[in-house]
Coordinates of N, CA, C and O in Angstrom, one line a residue:
X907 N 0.8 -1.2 0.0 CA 0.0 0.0 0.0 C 0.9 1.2 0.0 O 1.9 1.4 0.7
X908 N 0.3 2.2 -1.1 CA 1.4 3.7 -1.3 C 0.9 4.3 0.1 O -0.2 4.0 0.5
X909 N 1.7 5.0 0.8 CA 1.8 5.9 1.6 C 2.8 7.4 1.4 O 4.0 7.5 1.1
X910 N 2.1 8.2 1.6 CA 2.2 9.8 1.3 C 2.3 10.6 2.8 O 1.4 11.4 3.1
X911 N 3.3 10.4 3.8 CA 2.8 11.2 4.9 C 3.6 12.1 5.2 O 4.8 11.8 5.3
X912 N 3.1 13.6 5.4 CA 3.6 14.7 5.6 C 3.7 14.9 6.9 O 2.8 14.3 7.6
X913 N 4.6 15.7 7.6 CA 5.1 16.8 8.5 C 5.3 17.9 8.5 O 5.3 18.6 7.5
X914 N 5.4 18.4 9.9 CA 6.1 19.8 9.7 C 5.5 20.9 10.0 O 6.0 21.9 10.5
X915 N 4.1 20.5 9.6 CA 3.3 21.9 10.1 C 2.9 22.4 11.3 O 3.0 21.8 12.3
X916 N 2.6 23.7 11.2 CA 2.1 23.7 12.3 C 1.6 25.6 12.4 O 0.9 26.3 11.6
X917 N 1.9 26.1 13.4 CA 1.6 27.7 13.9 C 3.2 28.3 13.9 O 4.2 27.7 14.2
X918 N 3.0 29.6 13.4 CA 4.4 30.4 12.9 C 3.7 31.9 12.9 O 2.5 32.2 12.7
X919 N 4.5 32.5 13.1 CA 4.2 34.4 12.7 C 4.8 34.6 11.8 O 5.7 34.0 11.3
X920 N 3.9 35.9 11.2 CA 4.4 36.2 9.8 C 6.0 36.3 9.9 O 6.6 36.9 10.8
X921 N 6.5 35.7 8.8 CA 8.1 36.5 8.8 C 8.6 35.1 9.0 O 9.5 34.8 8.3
X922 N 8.3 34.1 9.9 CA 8.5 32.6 10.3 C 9.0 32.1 9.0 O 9.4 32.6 7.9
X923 N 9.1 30.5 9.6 CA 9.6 29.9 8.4 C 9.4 28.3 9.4 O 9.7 28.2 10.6
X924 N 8.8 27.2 8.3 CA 8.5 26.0 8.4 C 9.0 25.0 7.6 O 8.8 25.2 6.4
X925 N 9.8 23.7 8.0 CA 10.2 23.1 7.0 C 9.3 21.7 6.8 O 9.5 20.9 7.7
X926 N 8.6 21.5 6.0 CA 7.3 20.4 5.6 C 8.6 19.2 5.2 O 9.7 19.4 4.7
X927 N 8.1 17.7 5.6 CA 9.2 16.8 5.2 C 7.3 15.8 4.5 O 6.2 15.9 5.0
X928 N 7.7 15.2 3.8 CA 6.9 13.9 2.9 C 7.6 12.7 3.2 O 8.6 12.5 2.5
X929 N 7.3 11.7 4.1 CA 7.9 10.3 3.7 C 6.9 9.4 2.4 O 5.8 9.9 2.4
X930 N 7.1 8.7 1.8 CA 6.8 8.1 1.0 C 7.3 6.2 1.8 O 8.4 5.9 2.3
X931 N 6.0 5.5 1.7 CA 6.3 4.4 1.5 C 5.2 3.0 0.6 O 4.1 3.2 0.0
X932 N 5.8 2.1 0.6 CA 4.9 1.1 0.0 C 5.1 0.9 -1.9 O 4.6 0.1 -2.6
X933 N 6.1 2.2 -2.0 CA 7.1 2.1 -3.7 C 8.0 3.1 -3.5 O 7.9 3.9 -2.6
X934 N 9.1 3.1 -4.3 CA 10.2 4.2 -4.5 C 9.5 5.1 -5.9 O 8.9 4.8 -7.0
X935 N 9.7 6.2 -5.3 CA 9.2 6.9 -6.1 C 10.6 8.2 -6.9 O 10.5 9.4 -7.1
X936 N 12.0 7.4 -7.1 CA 13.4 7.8 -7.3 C 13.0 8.2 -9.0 O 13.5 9.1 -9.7
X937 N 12.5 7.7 -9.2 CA 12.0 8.1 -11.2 C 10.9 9.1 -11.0 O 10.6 9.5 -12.1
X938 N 10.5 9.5 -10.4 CA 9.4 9.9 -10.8 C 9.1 11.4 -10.1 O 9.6 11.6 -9.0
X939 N 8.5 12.4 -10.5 CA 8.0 13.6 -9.8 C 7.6 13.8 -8.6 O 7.5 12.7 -8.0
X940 N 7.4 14.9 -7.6 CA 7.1 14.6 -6.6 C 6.7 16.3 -6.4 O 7.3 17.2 -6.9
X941 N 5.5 16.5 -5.4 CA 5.6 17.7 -5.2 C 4.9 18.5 -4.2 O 4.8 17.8 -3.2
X942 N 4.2 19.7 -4.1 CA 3.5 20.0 -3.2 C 2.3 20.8 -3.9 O 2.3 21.4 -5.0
X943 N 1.1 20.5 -2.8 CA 0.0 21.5 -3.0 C -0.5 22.0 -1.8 O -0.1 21.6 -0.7
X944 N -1.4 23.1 -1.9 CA -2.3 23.6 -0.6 C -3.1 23.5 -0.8 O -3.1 22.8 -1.9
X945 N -4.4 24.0 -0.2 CA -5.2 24.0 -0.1 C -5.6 25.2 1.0 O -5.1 25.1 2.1
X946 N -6.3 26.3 0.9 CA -7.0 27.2 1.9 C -8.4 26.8 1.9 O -9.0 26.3 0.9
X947 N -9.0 27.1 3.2 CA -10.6 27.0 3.4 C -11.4 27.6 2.2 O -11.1 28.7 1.8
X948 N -12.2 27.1 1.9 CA -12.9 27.7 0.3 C -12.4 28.2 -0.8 O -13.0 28.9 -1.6
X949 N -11.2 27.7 -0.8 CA -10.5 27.7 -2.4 C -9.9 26.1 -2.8 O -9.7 25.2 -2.1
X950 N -9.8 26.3 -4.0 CA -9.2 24.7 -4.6 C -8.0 24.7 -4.6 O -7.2 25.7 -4.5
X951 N -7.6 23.6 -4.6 CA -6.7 22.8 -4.7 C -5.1 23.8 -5.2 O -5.6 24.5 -6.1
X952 N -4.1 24.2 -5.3 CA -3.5 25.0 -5.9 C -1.5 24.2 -5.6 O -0.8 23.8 -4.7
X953 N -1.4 24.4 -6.6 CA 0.4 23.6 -6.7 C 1.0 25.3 -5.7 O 0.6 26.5 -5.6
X954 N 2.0 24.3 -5.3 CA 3.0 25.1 -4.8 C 4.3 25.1 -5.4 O 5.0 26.1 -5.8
X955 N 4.7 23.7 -5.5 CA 6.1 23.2 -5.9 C 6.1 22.0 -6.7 O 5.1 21.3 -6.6
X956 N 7.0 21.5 -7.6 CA 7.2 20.0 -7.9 C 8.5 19.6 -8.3 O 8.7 19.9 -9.5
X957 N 9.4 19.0 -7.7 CA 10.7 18.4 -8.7 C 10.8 17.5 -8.9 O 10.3 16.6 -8.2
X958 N 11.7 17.0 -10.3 CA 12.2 16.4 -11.1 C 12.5 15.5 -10.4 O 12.5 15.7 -9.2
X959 N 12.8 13.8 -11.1 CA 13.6 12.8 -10.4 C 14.8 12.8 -9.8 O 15.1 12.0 -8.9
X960 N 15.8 14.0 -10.7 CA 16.7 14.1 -10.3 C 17.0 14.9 -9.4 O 18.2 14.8 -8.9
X961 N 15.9 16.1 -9.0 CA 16.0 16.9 -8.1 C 16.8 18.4 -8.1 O 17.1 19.3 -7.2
X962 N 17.0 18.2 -9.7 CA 17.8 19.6 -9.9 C 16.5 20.2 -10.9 O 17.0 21.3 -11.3
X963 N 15.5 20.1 -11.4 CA 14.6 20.7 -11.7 C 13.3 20.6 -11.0 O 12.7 19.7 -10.5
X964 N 13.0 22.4 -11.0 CA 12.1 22.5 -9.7 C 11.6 23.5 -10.6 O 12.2 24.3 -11.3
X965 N 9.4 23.3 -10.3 CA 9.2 24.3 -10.4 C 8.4 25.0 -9.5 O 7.7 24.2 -8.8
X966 N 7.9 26.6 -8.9 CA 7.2 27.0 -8.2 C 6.4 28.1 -8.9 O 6.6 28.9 -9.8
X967 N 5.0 27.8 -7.9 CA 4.3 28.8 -8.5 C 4.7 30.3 -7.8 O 5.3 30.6 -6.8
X968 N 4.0 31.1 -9.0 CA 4.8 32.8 -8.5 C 4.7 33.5 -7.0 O 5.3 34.5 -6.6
X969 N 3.8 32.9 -6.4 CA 3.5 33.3 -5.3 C 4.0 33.0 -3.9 O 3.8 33.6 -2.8
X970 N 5.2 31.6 -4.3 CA 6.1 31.3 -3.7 C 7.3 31.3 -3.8 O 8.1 30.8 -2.9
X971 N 7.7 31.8 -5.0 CA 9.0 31.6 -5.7 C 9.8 32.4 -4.8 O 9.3 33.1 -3.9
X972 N 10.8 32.5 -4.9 CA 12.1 32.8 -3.7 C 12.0 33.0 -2.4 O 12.7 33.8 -1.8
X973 N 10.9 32.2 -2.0 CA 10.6 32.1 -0.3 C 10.5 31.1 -0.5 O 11.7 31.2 -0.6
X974 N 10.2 29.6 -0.8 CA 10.0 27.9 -0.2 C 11.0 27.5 -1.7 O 11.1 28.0 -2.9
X975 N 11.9 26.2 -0.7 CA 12.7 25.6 -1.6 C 12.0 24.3 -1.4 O 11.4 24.0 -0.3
X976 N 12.3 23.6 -2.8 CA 11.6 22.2 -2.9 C 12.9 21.6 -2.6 O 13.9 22.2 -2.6
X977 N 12.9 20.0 -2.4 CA 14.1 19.7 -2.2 C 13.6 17.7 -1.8 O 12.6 17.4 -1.2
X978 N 14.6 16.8 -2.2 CA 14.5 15.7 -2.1 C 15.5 15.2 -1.8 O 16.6 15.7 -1.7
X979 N 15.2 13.7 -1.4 CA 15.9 12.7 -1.2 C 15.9 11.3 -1.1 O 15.8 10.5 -0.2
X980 N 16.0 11.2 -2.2 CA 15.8 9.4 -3.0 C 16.2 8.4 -2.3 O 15.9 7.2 -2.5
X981 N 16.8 8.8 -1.6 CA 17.6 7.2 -0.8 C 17.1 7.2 0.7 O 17.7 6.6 1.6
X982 N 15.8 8.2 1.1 CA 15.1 8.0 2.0 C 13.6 7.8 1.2 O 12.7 7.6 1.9
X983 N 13.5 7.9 0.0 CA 12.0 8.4 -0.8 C 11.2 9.6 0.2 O 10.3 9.3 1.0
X984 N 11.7 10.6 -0.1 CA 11.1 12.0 0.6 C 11.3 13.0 -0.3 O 11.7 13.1 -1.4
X985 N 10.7 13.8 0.7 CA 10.3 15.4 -1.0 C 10.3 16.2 0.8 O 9.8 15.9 1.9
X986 N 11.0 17.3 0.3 CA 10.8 18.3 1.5 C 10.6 19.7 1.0 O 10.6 19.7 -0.2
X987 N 10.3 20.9 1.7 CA 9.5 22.1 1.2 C 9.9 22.7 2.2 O 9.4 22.4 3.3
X988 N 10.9 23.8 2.1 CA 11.8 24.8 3.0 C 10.8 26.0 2.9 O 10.8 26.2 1.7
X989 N 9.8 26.8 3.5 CA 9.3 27.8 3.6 C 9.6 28.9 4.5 O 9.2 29.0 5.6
X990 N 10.2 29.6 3.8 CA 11.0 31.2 4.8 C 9.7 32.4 4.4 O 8.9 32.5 3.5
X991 N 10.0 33.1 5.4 CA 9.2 35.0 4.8 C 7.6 34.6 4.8 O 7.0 35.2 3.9
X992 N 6.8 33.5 5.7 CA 5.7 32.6 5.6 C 5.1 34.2 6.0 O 5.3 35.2 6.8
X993 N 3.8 33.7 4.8 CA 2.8 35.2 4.9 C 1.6 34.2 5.1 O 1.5 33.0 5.0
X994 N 0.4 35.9 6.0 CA -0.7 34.6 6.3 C -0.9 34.3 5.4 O -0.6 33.1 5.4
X995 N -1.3 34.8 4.1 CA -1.7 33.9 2.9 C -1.2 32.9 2.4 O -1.8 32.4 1.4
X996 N -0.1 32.3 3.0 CA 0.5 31.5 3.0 C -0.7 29.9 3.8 O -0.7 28.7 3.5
X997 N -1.1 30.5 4.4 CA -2.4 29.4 5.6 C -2.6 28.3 4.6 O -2.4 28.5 3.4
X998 N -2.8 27.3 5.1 CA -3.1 26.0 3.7 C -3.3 25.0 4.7 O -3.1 25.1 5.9
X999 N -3.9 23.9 4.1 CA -3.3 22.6 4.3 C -2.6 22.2 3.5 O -3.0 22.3 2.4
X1000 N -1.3 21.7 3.7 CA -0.2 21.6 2.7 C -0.4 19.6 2.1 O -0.3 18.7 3.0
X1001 N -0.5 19.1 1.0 CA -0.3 18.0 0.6 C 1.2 17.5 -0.2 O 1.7 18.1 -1.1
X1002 N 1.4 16.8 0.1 CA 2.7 15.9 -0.9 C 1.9 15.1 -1.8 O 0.8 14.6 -1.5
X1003 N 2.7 15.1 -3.2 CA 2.2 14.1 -4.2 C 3.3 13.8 -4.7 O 4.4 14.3 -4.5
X1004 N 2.9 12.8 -5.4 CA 3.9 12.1 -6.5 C 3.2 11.3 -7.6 O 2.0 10.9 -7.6
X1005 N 4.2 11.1 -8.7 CA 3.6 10.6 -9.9 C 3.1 11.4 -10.8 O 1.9 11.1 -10.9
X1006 N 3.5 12.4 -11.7 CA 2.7 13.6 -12.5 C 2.2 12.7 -13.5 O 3.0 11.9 -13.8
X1007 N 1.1 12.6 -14.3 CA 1.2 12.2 -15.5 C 0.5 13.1 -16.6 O -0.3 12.8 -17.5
X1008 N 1.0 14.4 -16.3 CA 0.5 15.8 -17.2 C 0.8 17.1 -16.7 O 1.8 17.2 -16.0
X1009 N 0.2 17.9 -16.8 CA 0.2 19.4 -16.5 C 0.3 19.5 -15.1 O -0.6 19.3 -14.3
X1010 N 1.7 19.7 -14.8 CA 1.8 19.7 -13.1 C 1.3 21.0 -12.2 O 1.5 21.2 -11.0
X1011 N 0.6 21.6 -13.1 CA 0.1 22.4 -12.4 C -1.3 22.5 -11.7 O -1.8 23.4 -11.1
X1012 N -2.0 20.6 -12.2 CA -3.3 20.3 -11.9 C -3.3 19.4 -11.0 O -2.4 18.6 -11.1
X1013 N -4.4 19.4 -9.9 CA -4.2 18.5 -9.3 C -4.3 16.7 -9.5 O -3.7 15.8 -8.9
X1014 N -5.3 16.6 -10.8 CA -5.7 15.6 -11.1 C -4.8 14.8 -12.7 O -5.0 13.8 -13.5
X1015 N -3.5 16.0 -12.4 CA -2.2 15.3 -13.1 C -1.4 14.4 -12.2 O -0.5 13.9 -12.7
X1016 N -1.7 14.2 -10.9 CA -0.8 13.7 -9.7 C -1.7 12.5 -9.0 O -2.8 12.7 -8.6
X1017 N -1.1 11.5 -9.0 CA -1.9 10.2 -8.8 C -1.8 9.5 -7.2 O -2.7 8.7 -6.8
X1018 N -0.7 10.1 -6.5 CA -0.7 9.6 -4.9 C -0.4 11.0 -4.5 O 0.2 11.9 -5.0
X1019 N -1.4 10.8 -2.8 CA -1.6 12.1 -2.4 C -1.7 11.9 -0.8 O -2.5 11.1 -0.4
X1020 N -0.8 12.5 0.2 CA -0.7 12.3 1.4 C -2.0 13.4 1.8 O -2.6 14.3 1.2
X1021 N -2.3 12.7 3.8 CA -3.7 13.6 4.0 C -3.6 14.9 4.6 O -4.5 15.6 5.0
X1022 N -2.3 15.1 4.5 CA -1.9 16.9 4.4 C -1.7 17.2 5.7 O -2.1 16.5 6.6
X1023 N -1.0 18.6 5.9 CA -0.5 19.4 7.0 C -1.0 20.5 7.4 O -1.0 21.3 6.5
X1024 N -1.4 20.8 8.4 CA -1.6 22.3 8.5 C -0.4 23.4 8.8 O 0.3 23.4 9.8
X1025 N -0.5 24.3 7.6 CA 0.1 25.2 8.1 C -0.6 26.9 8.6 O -1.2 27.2 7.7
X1026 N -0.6 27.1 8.9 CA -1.0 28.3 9.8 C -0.3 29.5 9.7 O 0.8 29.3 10.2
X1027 N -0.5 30.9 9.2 CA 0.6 32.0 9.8 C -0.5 32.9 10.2 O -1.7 33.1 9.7
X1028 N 0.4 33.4 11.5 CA -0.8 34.4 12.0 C 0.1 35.9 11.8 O 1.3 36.0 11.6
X1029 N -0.9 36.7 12.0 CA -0.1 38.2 11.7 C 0.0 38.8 12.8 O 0.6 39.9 12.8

């Protein structure tokens, strides 16, 4: 059985900074994509991050770009997400995925999905 389970979250002030870790078990997921989404209360689904197998290509959406680093590690099967300069808008439930099989900017391009983190920033 795949397992997807996230860390990390939690309560932070603005300006904070949280580091989310993903274990993966039940397959190696060393070939394959891996990445992050949120989720806020009454909005959909929304990517944050995704890297490559190799881990030297990464992409982020604009709204996080040079505040959260994506980042892995194959020989534990984990996906981690460095988030500095955490704004409330930042608030989510944060999910780990893996497996893209299309436009990684959708959620229903991503085939395993952990049951997410809360992150929180208060102002």
């Amino acid at each position: 059985q795949v397992q997807l389970v996230e860390s990390g979250g939690g309560l932070v002030q603005t300006g904070g900074s949280l580091r989310l870790s993903c274990a993966a078990s039940g397959r190696t997921f060393s070939s394959k994509s891996m990445g992050w989404f949120r989720q806020a209360p009454g909005k959909d689904r929304e990517f944050v991050s995704s890297v490559m197998p190799s881990g030297s290509i990464t992409y982020y959406a604009d709204s996080v770009k040079g505040r959260f680093t994506i980042s892995r590690d194959n020989a534990k099967n984990a996906v981690f997400l460095q988030m500095n300069s955490l704004k409330p808008e930042d608030t989510a439930i944060y999910y780990c995925t893996a497996v893209r099989g299309g436009d990684y900017l959708q959620p229903l391009s991503w085939t395993y999905w952990g049951q997410g983190t809360q992150v929180t920033v208060s102002s």
